[in-house]
Coordinates of C-alpha atoms in Angstrom, one line a residue:
M1045 CA 113.5 4.4 277.0
T1046 CA 115.8 2.6 274.9
Q1047 CA 114.9 -0.7 276.2
Q1048 CA 111.5 -0.1 275.2
T1049 CA 111.7 1.2 272.1
K1050 CA 113.9 -2.0 270.8
K1051 CA 110.7 -3.6 272.1
T1052 CA 108.4 -2.0 270.3
K1053 CA 110.5 -1.3 267.0
T1054 CA 109.0 -3.5 264.5
H1055 CA 110.9 -6.1 261.9
F1056 CA 110.3 -7.0 258.4
Q1057 CA 109.2 -10.8 257.7
W1058 CA 107.7 -12.3 254.9
Q1059 CA 104.0 -13.5 255.6
F1060 CA 103.8 -15.6 252.9
N1061 CA 99.8 -14.8 250.6
W1062 CA 100.0 -18.1 248.2
K1063 CA 96.4 -17.0 246.2
I1064 CA 98.4 -13.6 245.9
I1065 CA 101.5 -15.6 244.9
L1066 CA 99.8 -17.3 242.3
F1067 CA 97.7 -14.3 240.9
V1068 CA 101.1 -12.5 240.2
L1069 CA 102.5 -15.2 239.0
F1070 CA 100.1 -15.7 236.8
F1071 CA 99.6 -12.4 235.6
L1072 CA 103.0 -10.6 235.4
P1073 CA 104.4 -12.2 233.0
V1074 CA 101.2 -11.4 230.3
T1075 CA 102.0 -8.0 231.5
V1076 CA 105.8 -7.7 230.3
S1077 CA 105.0 -9.5 227.6
L1078 CA 102.2 -7.5 226.3
A1079 CA 104.3 -4.1 227.1
F1080 CA 107.5 -5.6 225.0
W1081 CA 105.7 -6.6 222.6
Q1082 CA 103.7 -3.1 222.0
V1083 CA 107.5 -1.5 223.0
D1084 CA 108.2 -3.9 219.4
R1085 CA 104.8 -2.6 217.4
A1086 CA 106.4 0.8 217.9
E1087 CA 109.4 0.0 216.4
Q1088 CA 108.0 -1.5 213.3
K1089 CA 105.4 1.2 212.9
N1090 CA 108.5 3.6 213.0
N1091 CA 110.4 1.8 210.3
L1092 CA 107.5 1.6 207.7
L1093 CA 106.8 5.5 208.9
S1094 CA 110.9 5.7 207.5
I1095 CA 110.6 3.1 204.7
Y1096 CA 107.0 5.0 203.3
K1097 CA 108.7 9.0 203.8
G1098 CA 111.7 7.7 202.3
R1099 CA 110.3 5.7 199.0
A1100 CA 107.5 9.2 198.7
E1101 CA 110.6 11.0 198.2
A1102 CA 112.1 9.3 195.3
A1103 CA 111.1 9.5 191.6
P1104 CA 108.5 7.0 190.6
I1105 CA 110.4 3.7 188.3
S1106 CA 108.8 1.9 186.1
L1107 CA 106.9 -1.7 187.0
S1108 CA 109.4 -3.1 185.2
L1109 CA 112.5 -2.1 187.1
V1110 CA 110.5 -2.4 190.1
K1111 CA 110.1 -6.6 189.5
S1112 CA 114.0 -6.6 188.3
S1113 CA 115.6 -4.5 191.7
Y1114 CA 113.4 -5.6 194.5
A1115 CA 113.1 -9.7 195.6
Q1116 CA 109.2 -10.9 196.3
T1117 CA 110.3 -11.9 200.0
G1118 CA 107.6 -10.6 201.6
N1119 CA 110.1 -8.7 203.9
Q1120 CA 109.3 -5.4 204.5
I1121 CA 112.5 -3.8 203.7
E1122 CA 113.4 -5.7 200.5
S1123 CA 109.6 -5.7 199.2
P1124 CA 108.6 -2.7 196.9
D1125 CA 105.9 -1.2 199.4
Y1126 CA 105.4 2.2 198.8
V1127 CA 107.9 2.4 195.6
R1128 CA 106.3 4.7 193.4
V1129 CA 105.9 3.4 190.0
N1130 CA 104.3 5.2 186.7
I1131 CA 102.9 3.0 184.1
D1132 CA 101.5 3.6 181.3
G1133 CA 98.3 1.6 179.9
K1134 CA 94.7 1.4 179.9
Y1135 CA 92.1 1.2 182.4
D1136 CA 89.6 -2.1 181.5
N1137 CA 86.6 -0.5 183.1
Q1138 CA 84.6 -4.6 182.6
S1139 CA 85.7 -5.4 185.9
T1140 CA 85.6 -3.0 188.4
L1141 CA 85.6 -4.3 191.6
L1142 CA 84.6 -2.1 194.9
L1143 CA 86.5 -3.2 197.8
D1144 CA 83.6 -3.3 200.9
N1145 CA 83.9 -1.5 204.7
R1146 CA 85.7 1.0 203.6
V1147 CA 85.2 3.8 205.9
S1148 CA 85.9 8.2 205.7
N1149 CA 85.0 10.8 207.3
G1150 CA 82.3 8.4 209.1
R1151 CA 80.8 7.5 206.0
P1152 CA 80.7 4.2 204.8
G1153 CA 81.8 2.9 201.5
Y1154 CA 84.0 1.6 199.5
D1155 CA 87.5 1.7 197.6
V1156 CA 86.9 1.9 193.3
I1157 CA 89.3 -0.7 191.9
S1158 CA 90.1 -0.8 188.6
P1159 CA 91.9 -3.5 186.8
F1160 CA 95.2 -2.0 184.3
K1161 CA 97.0 -3.6 181.7
A1162 CA 100.5 -1.9 180.5
V1163 CA 101.3 -1.3 177.5
N1164 CA 104.2 -4.0 178.1
G1165 CA 101.0 -6.4 179.2
Q1166 CA 101.7 -6.6 182.6
W1167 CA 97.9 -6.4 184.5
I1168 CA 97.6 -4.5 187.8
L1169 CA 94.9 -3.5 190.1
V1170 CA 94.4 0.2 190.1
N1171 CA 92.8 1.2 193.7
R1172 CA 91.5 4.9 192.7
G1173 CA 90.1 5.7 195.6
W1174 CA 87.0 5.6 198.2
I1175 CA 83.8 6.3 197.0
A1176 CA 80.6 7.1 199.1
A1177 CA 78.2 4.0 199.7
D1178 CA 74.3 4.8 199.2
L1179 CA 72.1 3.9 202.3
D1180 CA 70.7 1.4 200.4
R1181 CA 73.6 -1.0 199.9
R1182 CA 71.8 -2.9 196.9
I1183 CA 72.5 0.3 195.1
L1184 CA 75.9 0.0 194.0
P1185 CA 77.7 3.8 193.0
E1186 CA 78.2 4.9 189.3
I1187 CA 82.2 4.7 188.5
P1188 CA 84.1 7.3 186.6
I1189 CA 85.0 5.4 183.0
I1190 CA 87.9 5.9 181.4
T1191 CA 88.6 4.4 178.4
A1192 CA 92.1 6.5 176.7
Q1193 CA 95.4 5.0 177.1
V1194 CA 96.6 7.0 180.1
S1195 CA 100.2 7.5 182.5
I1196 CA 99.4 7.2 185.8
T1197 CA 101.4 7.7 189.0
G1198 CA 100.9 6.1 192.8
Y1199 CA 102.9 3.5 195.2
L1200 CA 102.6 -0.2 195.2
Y1201 CA 101.1 -1.4 198.0
R1202 CA 100.4 -4.9 199.4
S1203 CA 98.4 -6.0 202.9
P1204 CA 100.6 -6.8 205.2
G1205 CA 98.5 -10.6 206.3
K1206 CA 95.7 -12.4 204.7
Q1207 CA 92.1 -11.2 206.4
I1208 CA 89.7 -13.5 207.5
M1209 CA 86.9 -13.7 205.8
L1210 CA 83.7 -15.3 206.3
G1211 CA 83.0 -16.8 202.8
D1212 CA 84.5 -16.1 199.6
D1213 CA 82.5 -12.9 198.0
P1214 CA 79.9 -13.8 195.2
W1215 CA 81.4 -13.4 191.9
V1216 CA 78.8 -12.9 189.2
K1217 CA 80.9 -13.4 185.9
G1218 CA 80.3 -10.4 183.4
E1219 CA 78.3 -8.2 186.6
S1220 CA 80.1 -4.9 187.0
P1221 CA 81.1 -3.6 189.6
I1222 CA 81.6 -6.0 191.8
V1223 CA 81.9 -6.1 196.1
I1224 CA 84.5 -7.7 197.3
Q1225 CA 85.9 -8.6 200.9
S1226 CA 89.6 -8.1 200.6
L1227 CA 91.9 -6.8 197.8
D1228 CA 94.6 -10.0 197.6
P1229 CA 95.3 -10.3 193.8
E1230 CA 96.1 -13.7 194.4
I1231 CA 92.4 -15.0 194.3
I1232 CA 91.2 -12.1 191.7
S1233 CA 93.6 -13.4 189.4
K1234 CA 91.8 -16.8 189.8
K1235 CA 88.3 -15.3 189.2
L1236 CA 89.1 -13.1 186.2
G1237 CA 91.2 -15.4 184.6
T1238 CA 93.9 -12.5 184.3
K1239 CA 97.8 -12.5 186.2
F1240 CA 97.7 -9.8 188.3
Y1241 CA 100.8 -8.5 189.6
D1242 CA 101.5 -9.1 193.5
F1243 CA 100.9 -5.7 195.0
S1244 CA 98.2 -3.4 194.2
L1245 CA 98.8 0.3 193.1
R1246 CA 97.6 3.2 195.0
L1247 CA 96.4 5.6 192.7
N1248 CA 97.6 9.7 193.4
A1249 CA 95.4 12.3 193.8
S1250 CA 96.2 14.0 190.8
E1251 CA 95.7 11.2 188.5
I1252 CA 93.6 10.8 186.0
G1253 CA 90.8 8.2 187.6
A1254 CA 91.5 9.5 191.1
L1255 CA 88.7 9.2 193.0
K1256 CA 89.5 10.7 196.9
T1257 CA 92.7 9.5 198.5
G1258 CA 94.6 9.6 201.0
W1259 CA 95.0 6.2 203.0
P1260 CA 96.6 5.9 205.9
V1261 CA 99.8 4.4 206.5
V1262 CA 99.2 3.0 209.7
N1263 CA 96.1 3.1 211.5
V1264 CA 98.2 4.1 215.2
Q1265 CA 100.7 5.7 214.8
P1266 CA 103.9 4.6 217.4
R1267 CA 103.5 6.6 219.9
K1268 CA 100.3 5.4 220.9
H1269 CA 102.0 1.6 221.4
T1270 CA 104.3 3.4 223.7
G1271 CA 101.9 4.6 225.6
Y1272 CA 100.1 1.4 226.0
A1273 CA 103.6 -0.4 227.0
F1274 CA 103.9 2.3 230.0
Q1275 CA 100.4 1.3 230.7
W1276 CA 101.1 -2.3 230.9
S1277 CA 104.8 -1.9 232.7
A1278 CA 103.0 0.5 235.4
L1279 CA 100.6 -2.6 235.8
A1280 CA 103.3 -5.0 236.1
L1281 CA 104.9 -2.8 238.3
A1282 CA 101.5 -2.2 240.4
L1283 CA 101.9 -6.2 240.8
I1284 CA 105.2 -6.7 241.9
V1285 CA 104.7 -3.7 245.0
L1286 CA 101.0 -5.7 245.2
A1287 CA 103.1 -9.2 246.0
I1288 CA 105.7 -7.4 248.5
F1289 CA 102.8 -5.4 250.6
A1290 CA 100.4 -9.1 250.7
N1291 CA 103.5 -11.2 251.5
S1292 CA 104.9 -9.0 254.3
N1293 CA 104.7 -7.0 256.9
L1294 CA 106.1 -4.3 255.5
G1295 CA 102.3 -1.9 255.6
Q1296 CA 103.5 -2.6 259.6
V1297 CA 107.2 -1.5 259.2
I1298 CA 106.5 2.1 257.4
G1299 CA 103.5 2.8 259.8
S1300 CA 105.6 2.2 262.7
R1301 CA 108.7 4.3 261.4
R1302 CA 106.3 7.2 260.6
S1303 CA 104.7 7.0 263.7
K1304 CA 107.8 7.7 265.5
I1305 CA 108.9 10.6 263.6

């Protein structure tokens, strides 16, 4: 009986399937890289939310103090992103901009961008919030005008990267409001002939001139990136298991052992 068992015993051995091997060798590094990339994105978003929370709880400071306190390196930790500032000055109602393709509760609209001149002469672009677009996009919304000198508070913001544009915004001299596709202070400075601060100011909801505010700090929450990382890791593990089973008789070994139980 023992000799018969030894004869029918199945031993593990490799049986290489080169098509499967090449398939796994191609896709495994991709899935592993994507998993690590999602983990890195989750960490970046957590750091960003932490910076925002810490700076949102701080008292507002003057724009001149910001310029002397933060290095203009573009680094998220060293730059004044999300720093709360208070500025005294006046809105320029003759050069209002409408940042296109802004959506609120599923409805298309614009972010209203108003140039603002501080009492010390510094210009900054103020994002006053969202306003709905007309069904006929040729009809632009009426923007509330603020003529008096005001004191406004908000936080500094700069887009983390350059947007890919299909073409230049159609600027018409003397026209207001002007529809734009991206908020780039450098380009707007050249178009309007006024030097603006490198960061825009996102206005607090309670401030004079504010419309519908409330911008998300991150578009995708860190937990979603963590979930995506888990999915890519699971797929990488599945590829490894596939490679083992497709290039060996492991399935037969497991089957023979089960039949003896």
